[in-house]
Short mmCIF file of C-alpha atoms in Angstrom, two decimals:
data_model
loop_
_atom_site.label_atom_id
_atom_site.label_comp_id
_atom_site.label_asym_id
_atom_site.label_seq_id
_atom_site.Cartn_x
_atom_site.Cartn_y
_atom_site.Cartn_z
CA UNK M 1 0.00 0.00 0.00
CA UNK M 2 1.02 3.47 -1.10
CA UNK M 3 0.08 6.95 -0.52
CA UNK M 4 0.75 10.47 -2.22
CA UNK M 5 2.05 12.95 0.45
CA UNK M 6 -1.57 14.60 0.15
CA UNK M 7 -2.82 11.55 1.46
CA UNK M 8 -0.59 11.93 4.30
CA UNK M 9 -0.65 14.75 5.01
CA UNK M 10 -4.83 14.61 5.34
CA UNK M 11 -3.85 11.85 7.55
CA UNK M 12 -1.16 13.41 9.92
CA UNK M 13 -1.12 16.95 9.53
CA UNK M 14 1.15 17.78 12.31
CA UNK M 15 3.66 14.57 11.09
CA UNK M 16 3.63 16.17 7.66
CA UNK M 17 4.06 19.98 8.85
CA UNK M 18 7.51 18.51 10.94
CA UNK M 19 8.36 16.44 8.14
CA UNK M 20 8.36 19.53 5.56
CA UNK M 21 9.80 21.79 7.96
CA UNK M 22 12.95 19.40 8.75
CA UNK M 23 13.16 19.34 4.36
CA UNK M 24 12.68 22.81 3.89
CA UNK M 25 15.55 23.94 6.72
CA UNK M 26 18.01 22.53 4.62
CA UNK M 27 18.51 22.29 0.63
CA UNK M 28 20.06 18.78 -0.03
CA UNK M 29 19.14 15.59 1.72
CA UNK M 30 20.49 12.25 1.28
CA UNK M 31 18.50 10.13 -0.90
CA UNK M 32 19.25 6.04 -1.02
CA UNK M 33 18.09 4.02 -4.62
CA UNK M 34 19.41 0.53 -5.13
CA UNK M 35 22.36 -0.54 -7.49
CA UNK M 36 21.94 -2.64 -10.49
CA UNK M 37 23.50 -5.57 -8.23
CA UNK M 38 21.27 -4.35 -5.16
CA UNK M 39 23.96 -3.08 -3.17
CA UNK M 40 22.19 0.50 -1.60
CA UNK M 41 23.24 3.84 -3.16
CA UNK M 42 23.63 7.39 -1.55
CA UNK M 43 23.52 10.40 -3.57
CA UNK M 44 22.87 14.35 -2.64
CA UNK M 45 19.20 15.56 -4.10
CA UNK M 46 17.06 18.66 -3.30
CA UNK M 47 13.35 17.64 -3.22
CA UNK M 48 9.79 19.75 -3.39
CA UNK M 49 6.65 20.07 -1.94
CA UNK M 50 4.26 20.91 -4.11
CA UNK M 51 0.94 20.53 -6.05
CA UNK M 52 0.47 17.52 -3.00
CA UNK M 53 3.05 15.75 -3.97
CA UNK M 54 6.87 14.97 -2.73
CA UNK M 55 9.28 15.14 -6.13
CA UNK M 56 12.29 14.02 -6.87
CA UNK M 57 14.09 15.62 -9.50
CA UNK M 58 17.25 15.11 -11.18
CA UNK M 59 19.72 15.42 -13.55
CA UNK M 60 19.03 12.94 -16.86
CA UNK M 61 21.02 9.92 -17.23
CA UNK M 62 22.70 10.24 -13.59
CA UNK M 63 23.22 7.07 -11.85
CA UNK M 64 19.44 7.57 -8.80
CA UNK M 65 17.38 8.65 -11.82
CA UNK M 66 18.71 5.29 -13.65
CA UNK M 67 18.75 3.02 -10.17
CA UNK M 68 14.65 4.56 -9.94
CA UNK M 69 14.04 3.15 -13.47
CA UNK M 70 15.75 0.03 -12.73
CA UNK M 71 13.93 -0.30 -9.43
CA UNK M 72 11.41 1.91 -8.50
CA UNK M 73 12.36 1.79 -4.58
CA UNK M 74 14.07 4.46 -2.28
CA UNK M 75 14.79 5.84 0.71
CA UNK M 76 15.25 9.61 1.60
CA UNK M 77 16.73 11.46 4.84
CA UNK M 78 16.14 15.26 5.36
CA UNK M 79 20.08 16.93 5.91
CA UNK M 80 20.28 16.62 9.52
CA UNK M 81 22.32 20.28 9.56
CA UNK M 82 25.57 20.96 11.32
CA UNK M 83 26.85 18.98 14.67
CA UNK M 84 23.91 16.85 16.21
CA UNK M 85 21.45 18.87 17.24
CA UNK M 86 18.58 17.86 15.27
CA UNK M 87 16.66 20.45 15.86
CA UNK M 88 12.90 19.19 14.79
CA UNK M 89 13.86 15.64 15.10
CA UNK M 90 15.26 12.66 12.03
CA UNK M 91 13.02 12.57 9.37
CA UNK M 92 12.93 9.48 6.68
CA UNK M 93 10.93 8.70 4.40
CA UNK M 94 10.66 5.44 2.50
CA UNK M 95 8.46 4.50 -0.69
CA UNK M 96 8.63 4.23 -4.52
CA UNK M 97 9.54 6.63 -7.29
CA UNK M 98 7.24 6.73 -10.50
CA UNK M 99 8.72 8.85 -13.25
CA UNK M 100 6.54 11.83 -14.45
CA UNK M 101 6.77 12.11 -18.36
CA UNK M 102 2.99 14.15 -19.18
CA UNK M 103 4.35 17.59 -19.98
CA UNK M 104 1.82 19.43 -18.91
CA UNK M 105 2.87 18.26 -15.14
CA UNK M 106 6.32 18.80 -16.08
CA UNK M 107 5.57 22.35 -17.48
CA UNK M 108 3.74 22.81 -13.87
CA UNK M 109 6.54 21.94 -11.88
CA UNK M 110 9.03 24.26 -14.28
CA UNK M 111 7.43 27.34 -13.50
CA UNK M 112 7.07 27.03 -9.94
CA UNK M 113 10.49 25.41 -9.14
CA UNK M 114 12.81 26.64 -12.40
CA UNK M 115 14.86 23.84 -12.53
CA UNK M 116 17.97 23.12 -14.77
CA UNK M 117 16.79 21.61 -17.96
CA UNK M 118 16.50 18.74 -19.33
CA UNK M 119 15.56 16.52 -16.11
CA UNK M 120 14.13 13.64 -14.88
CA UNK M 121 11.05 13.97 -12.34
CA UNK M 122 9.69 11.42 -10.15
CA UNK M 123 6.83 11.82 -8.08
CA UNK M 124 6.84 9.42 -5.00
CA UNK M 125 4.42 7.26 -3.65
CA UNK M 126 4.94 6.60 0.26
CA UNK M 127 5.13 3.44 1.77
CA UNK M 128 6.76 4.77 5.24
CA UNK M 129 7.83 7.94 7.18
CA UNK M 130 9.87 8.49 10.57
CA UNK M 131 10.48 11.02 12.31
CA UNK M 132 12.93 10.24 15.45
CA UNK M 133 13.62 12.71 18.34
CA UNK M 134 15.15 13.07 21.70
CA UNK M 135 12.38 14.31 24.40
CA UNK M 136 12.94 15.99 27.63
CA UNK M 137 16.61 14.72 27.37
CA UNK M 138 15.59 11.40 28.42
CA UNK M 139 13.44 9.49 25.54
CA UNK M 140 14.81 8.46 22.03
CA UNK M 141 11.40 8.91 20.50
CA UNK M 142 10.43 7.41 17.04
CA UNK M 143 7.12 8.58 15.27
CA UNK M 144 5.77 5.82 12.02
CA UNK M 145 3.58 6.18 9.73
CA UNK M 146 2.64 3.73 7.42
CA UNK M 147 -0.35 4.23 4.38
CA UNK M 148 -4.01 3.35 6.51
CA UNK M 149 -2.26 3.03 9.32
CA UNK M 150 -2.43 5.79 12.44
CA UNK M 151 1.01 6.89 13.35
CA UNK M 152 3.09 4.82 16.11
CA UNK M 153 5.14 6.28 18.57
CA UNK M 154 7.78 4.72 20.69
CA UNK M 155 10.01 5.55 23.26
CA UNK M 156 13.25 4.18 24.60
CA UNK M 157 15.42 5.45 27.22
#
């Protein structure tokens, strides 16, 4: 089961206000694709909110925009900042990336983001999303959220 971050964020508002906050705080995250032998992948990527949707877009013929073709799955962490503070928490989120082709979404997304072109877009479809936090100095506190699912929340000391 999938979701579109619309979906999401209908379901968990205050999850998906974090979530975009911790994104928007930084400009390039850490996204993970898997290798044509499916060994895991890191690369740098700026993402977008927008039209309620997360995308995912990159350069054409680079080696995440041809891992996403190969296999659809990926996993994305919001730039944590400087030192380890965290301020706002870990955020992750995990799902598949379906490549966007119809230009009249494309053209959409140019004129509100102006991206270098030519480029690949993806627009994701969410299969998971934590958020992990340290509360009252005490608690290592992980918040889940999984499509139709309310979001979990445990705590370890």
């Amino acid at each position: 089961m999938t979701a579109s971050w619309a979906a999401f964020a209908a379901a968990e508002p205050e999850l998906a206000k974090v979530a975009e906050e911790r994104f928007a705080a930084f400009t390039h995250h850490v996204l993970a694709t898997l290798r044509k032998d499916g060994s895991p992948r890191t690369s740098g990527l700026e993402v977008r909110f927008t039209g309620g949707e997360l995308w995912l877009g990159m350069m054409p013929g680079s080696l995440k925009a041809r891992d996403l073709h190969r296999d659809p799955r990926f996993s994305l962490q919001a730039n944590p900042g400087e030192g380890t503070g965290l301020g706002g928490g870990d955020v992750r989120i995990a799902g598949r990336a379906v490549e966007v082709d119809d230009p009249e979404i494309k053209g959409a997304y140019v004129r509100e983001v102006e991206p270098p072109e030519p480029f690949h877009l993806f627009r994701t479809e969410l299969t998971e999303i934590v958020r992990t936090y340290i509360e009252d100095d005490t608690y290592l506190v992980a918040q889940v959220w999984k499509p139709g699912e309310p979001v979990r929340t445990l705590k370890r000391t």
